[in-house]
Coordinates of C-alpha atoms and ligand atoms in Angstrom, one line a residue:
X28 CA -28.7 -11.7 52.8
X29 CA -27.6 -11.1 56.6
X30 CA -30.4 -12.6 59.2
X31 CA -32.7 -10.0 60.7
X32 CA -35.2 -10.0 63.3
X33 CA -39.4 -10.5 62.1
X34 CA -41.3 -9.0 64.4
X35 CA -45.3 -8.7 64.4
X36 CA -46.8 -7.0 67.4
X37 CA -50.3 -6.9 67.9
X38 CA -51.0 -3.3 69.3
X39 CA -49.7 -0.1 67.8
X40 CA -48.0 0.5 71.0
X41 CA -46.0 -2.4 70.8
X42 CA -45.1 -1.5 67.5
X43 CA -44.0 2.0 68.2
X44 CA -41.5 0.5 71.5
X45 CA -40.3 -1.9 68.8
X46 CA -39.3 0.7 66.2
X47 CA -35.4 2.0 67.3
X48 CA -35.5 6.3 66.6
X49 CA -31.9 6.1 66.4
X50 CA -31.6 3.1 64.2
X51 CA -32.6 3.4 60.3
X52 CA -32.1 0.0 59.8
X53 CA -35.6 -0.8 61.7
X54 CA -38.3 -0.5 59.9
X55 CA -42.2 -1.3 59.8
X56 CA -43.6 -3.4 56.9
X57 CA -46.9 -2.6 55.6
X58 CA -46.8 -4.9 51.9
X59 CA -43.1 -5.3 51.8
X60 CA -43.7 -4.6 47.9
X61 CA -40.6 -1.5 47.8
X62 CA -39.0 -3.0 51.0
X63 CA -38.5 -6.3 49.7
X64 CA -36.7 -4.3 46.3
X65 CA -34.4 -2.3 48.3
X66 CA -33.5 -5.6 50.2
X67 CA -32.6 -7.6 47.1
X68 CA -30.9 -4.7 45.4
X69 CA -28.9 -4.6 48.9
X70 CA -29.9 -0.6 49.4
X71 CA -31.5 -1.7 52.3
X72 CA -30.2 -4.2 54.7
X73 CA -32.6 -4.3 57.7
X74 CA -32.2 -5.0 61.3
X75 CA -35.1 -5.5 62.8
X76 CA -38.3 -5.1 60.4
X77 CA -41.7 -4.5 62.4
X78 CA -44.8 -6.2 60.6
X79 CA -47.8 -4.2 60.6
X80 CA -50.0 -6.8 59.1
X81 CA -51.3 -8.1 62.9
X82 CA -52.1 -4.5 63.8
X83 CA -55.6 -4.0 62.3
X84 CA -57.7 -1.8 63.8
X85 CA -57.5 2.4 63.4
X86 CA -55.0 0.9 60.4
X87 CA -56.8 -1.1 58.2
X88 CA -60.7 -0.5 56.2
X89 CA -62.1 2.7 54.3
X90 CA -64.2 4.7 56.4
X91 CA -66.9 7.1 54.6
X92 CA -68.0 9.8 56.4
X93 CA -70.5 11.6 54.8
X94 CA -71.3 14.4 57.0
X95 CA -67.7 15.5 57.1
X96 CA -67.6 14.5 53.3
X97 CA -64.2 12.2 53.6
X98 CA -63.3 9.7 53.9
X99 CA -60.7 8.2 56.6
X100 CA -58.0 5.5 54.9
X101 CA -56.7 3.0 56.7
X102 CA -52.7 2.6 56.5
X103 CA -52.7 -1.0 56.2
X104 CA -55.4 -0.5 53.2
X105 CA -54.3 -2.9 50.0
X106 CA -54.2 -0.8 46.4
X107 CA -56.8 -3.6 46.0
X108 CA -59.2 -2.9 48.9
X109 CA -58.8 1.1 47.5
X110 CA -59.4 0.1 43.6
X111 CA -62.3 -2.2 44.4
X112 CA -64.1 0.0 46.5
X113 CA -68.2 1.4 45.6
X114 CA -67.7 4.1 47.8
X115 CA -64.2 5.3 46.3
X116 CA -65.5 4.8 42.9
X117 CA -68.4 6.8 43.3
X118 CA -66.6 9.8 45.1
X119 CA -63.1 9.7 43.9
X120 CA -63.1 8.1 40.6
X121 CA -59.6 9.3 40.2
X122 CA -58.3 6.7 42.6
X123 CA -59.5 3.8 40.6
X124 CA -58.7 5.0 37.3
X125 CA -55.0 5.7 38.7
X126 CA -54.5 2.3 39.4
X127 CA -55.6 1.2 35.5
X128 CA -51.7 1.7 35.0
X129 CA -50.3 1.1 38.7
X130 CA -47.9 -1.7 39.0
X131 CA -49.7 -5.2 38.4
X132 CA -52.0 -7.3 40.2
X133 CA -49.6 -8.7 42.3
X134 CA -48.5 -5.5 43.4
X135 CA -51.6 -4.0 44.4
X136 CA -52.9 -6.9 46.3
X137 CA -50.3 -6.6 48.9
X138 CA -48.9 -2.4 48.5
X139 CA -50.6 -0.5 51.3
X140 CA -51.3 3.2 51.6
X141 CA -49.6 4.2 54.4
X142 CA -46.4 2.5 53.1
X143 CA -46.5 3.9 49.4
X144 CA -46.5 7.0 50.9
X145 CA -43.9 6.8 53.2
X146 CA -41.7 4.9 50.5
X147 CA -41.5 8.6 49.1
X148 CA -40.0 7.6 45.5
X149 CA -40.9 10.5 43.5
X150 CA -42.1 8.8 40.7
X151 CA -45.4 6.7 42.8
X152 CA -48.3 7.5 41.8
X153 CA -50.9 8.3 44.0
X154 CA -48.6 10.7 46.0
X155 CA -49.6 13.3 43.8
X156 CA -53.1 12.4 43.4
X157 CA -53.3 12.6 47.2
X158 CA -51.8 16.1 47.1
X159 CA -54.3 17.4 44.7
X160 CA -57.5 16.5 46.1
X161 CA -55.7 17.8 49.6
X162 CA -55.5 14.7 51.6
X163 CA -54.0 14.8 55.5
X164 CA -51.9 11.9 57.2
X165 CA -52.6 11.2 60.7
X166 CA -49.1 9.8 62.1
X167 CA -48.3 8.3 65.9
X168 CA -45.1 8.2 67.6
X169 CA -43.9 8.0 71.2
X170 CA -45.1 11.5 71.5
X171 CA -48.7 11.0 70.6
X172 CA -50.4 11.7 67.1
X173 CA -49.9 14.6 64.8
X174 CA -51.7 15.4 61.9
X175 CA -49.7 17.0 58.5
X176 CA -50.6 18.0 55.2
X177 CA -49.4 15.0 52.3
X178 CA -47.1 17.0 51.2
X179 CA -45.4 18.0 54.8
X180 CA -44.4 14.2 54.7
X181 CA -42.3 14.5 51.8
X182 CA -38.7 15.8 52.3
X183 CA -37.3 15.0 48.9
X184 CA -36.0 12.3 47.3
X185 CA -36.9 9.1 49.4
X186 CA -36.9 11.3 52.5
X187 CA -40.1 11.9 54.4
X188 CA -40.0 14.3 57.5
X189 CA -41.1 11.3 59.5
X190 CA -39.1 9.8 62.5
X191 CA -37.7 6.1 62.3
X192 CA -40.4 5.6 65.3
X193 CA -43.3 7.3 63.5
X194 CA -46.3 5.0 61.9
X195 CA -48.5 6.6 59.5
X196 CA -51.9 5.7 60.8
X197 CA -54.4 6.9 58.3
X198 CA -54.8 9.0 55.6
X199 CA -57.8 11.6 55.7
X200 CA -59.2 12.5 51.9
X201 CA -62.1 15.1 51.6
X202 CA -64.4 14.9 49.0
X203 CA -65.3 18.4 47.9
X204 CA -68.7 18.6 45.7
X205 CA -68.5 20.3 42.5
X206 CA -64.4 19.3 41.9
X207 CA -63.2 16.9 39.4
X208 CA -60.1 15.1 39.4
X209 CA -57.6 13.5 37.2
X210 CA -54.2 11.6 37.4
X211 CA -51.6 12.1 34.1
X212 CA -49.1 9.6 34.1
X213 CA -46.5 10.7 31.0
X214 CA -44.3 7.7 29.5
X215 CA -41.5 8.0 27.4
X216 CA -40.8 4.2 27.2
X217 CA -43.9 1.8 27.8
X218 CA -47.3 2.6 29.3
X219 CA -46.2 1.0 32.7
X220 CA -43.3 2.4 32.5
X221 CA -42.1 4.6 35.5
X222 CA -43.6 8.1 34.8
X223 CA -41.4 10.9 32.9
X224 CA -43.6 13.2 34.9
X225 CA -46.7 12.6 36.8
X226 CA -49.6 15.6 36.6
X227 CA -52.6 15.5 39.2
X228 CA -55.3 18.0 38.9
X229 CA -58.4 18.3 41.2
X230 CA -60.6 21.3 40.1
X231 CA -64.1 23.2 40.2
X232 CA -65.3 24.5 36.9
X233 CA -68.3 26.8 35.9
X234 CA -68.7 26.7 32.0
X235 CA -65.3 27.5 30.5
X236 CA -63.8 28.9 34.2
X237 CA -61.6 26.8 36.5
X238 CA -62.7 29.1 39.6
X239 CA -60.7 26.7 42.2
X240 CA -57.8 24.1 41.4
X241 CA -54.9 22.2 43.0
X242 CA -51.9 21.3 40.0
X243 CA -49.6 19.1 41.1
X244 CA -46.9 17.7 39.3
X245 CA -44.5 14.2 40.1
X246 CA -41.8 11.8 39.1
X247 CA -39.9 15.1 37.6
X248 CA -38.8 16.3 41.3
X249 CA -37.8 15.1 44.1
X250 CA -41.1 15.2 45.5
X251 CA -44.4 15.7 43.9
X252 CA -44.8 19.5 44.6
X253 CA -48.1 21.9 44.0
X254 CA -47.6 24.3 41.3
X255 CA -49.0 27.2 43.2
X256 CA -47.9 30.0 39.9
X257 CA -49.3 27.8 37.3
X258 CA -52.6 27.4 39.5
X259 CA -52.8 31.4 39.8
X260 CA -52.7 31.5 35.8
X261 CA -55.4 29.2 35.9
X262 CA -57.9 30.5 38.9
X263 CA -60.9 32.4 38.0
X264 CA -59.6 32.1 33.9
X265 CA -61.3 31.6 30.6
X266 CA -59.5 28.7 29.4
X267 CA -57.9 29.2 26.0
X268 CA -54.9 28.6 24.2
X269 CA -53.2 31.4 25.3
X270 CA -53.7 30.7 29.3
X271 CA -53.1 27.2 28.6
X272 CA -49.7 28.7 27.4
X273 CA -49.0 31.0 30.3
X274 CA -49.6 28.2 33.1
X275 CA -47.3 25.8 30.8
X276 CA -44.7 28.8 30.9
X277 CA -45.3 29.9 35.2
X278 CA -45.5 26.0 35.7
X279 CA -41.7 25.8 34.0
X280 CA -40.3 28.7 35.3
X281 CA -41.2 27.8 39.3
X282 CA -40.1 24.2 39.0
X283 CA -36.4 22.5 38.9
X284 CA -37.2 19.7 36.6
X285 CA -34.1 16.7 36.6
X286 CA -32.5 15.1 34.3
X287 CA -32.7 11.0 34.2
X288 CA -33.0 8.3 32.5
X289 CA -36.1 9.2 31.0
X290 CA -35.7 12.3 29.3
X291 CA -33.7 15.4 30.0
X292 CA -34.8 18.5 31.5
X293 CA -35.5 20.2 28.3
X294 CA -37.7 17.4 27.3
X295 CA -39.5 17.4 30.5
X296 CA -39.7 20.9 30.5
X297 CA -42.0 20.2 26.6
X298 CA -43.7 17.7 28.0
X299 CA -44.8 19.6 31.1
X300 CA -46.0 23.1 28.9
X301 CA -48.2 20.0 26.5
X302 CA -49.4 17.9 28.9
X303 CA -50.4 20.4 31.1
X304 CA -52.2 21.6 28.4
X305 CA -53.9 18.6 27.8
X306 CA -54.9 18.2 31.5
X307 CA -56.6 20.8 31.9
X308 CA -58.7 20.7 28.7
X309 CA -59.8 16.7 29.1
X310 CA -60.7 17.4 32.8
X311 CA -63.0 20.5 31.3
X312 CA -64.5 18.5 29.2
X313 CA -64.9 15.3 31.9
X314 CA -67.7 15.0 33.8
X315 CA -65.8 13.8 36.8
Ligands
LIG426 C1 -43.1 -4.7 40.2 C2 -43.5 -3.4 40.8 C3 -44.1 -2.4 40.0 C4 -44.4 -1.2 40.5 N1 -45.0 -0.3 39.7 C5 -45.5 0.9 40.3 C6 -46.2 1.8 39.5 O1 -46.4 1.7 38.3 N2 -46.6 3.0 40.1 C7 -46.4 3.2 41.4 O2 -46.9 4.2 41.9 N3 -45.8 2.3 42.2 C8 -45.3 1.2 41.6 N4 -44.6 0.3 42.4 C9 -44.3 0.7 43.8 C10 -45.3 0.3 44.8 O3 -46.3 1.3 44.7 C11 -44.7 0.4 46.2 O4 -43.7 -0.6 46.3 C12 -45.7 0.3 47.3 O5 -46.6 1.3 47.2 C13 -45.1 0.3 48.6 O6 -46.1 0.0 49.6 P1 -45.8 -1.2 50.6 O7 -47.0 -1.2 51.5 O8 -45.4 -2.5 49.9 O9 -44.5 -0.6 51.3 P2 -43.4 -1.4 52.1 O10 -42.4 -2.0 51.1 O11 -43.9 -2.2 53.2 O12 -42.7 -0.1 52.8 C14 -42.1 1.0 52.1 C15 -41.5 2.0 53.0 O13 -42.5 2.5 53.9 C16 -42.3 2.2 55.3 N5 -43.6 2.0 55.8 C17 -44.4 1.0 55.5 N6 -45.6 1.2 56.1 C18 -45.5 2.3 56.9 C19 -46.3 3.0 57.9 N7 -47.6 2.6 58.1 N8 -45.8 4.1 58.5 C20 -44.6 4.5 58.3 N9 -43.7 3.9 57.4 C21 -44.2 2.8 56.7 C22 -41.3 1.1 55.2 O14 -40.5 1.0 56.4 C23 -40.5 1.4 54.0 O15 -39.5 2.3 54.3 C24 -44.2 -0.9 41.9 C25 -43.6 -1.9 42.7 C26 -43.3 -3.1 42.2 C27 -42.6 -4.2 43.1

């Protein structure tokens, strides 16, 4: 492996004058977990690589904020910090039961938020989970802060629309009473296997109606992507077999689902109409 510079500043400033916008080749490090991959693998051969871990501050902790119903993540937050949280638990059980089949141990004591997202591999999982319950990333740069939508980040396939000298800062989740959530994580191979596809679903149901929902769907695009025809089958329906059937069709038909290594398109395409399906149904019948 070449030498590189390790650099830790200790103010976000500093870390932003440190970060090159002309230069791909520096980076910041928030756990290294997918840096530290791409390194071995040679895909990535840094230059300078900016740690983040002295930084603190507006990065790091879970902030509940009840009167605005959110809460406000940290970039620097661990998996860890995220899986072993009350607060999370008890107002976005999704999060926690996402991580049940996340990586390992090891992984999720060191992955951060702000880097899994801007890792952008369209196979991560809480990308899509994010989407679906309509989270917001706060990112700073030279120019000052902006504020985007999760899935304005993404640009496709390990491309964000972020600038080399752009730190994501925090991640802003609301909590919206009433909704329920759920994560999908569909295997071909082994249950920590890299996902085949990825379906997130955050929805508000009366009786047998899903009046409001947000469908998302991952790991079978480039990026995880809403799957705004499917959710206007769903909206304000019945659910039966038959709109089960026509959101499985709309979601196929507005989608370019890939062919890899873990199933063609065809086969994705199946699994998408059942497990979309299936979704929907065991997030009816969940409480949460
Ligand atoms: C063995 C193993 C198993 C795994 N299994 C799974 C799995 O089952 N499911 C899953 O979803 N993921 C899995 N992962 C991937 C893991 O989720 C990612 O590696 C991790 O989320 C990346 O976070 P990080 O903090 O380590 O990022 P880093 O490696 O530090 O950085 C990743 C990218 O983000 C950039 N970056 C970091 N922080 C910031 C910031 N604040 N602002 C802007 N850019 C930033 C870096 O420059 C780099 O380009 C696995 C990883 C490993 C090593």
């Amino acid at each position: 492996m070449a030498s590189f510079d390790l650099v830790e500043p200790r103010s976000l400033e500093e870390a932003i004058g440190l970060l090159d916008p002309e230069d791909p080749a520096v980076r910041p490090v928030g756990g290294g977990t997918a840096l530290m991959l791409m390194m071995k693998a040679q895909i990535y051969k840094p230059q300078r690589l900016v740690c983040l871990r002295r930084l603190g501050g507006r990065l790091s902790g879970i902030a509940w904020d009840a009167a605005g119903s959110r809460f406000r993540i940290g970039a620097l937050t661990t998996f860890a910090a995220l899986e072993h949280s009350p607060e999370i638990a008890a107002h976005l059980p999704v999060v926690p039961r996402t991580m049940t089949t996340l990586a390992n141990v090891r992984v999720r004591n060191v992955a951060t938020v702000g880097g899994n997202i801007a890792h952008a591999d369209p196979h991560l999982d809480l990308p899509p989970v994010w989407l679906s319950l309509g989270a917001r990333v706060l990112v700073i740069g030279p120019a000052g802060e902006r504020t985007l939508d999760v899935a304005d980040v993404f640009a496709g396939y390990y491309e964000t629309t972020l600038a080399n000298d752009e730190l994501i800062v925090a991640l802003d989740v609301p909590v919206r009473p009433g909704w329920r959530s759920t994560y999908v994580k569909v295997t071909t191979r082994a249950q920590h296997d890299w996902p085949a596809l990825g379906i997130a679903l955050s929805a508000a149901v009366s009786g047998r109606v899903v009046t409001d929902l947000r469908l998302v769907l991952s790991a079978a695009l480039d990026k995880p992507t809403r799957l705004v025809a499917a959710e206007a089958v769903l909206r304000g329906a019945e659910i039966d077999d038959a709109v089960l059937r026509r959101a499985g069709d709309a979601a196929v038909a507005e989608t370019e689902i890939v062919t890899d290594s873990r199933g063609s398109a065809d086969y994705k395409q199946h699994l998408l109409r059942v497990h979309l399906g299936r979704t929907v149904r065991s997030l009816m019948e969940s409480g949460t």
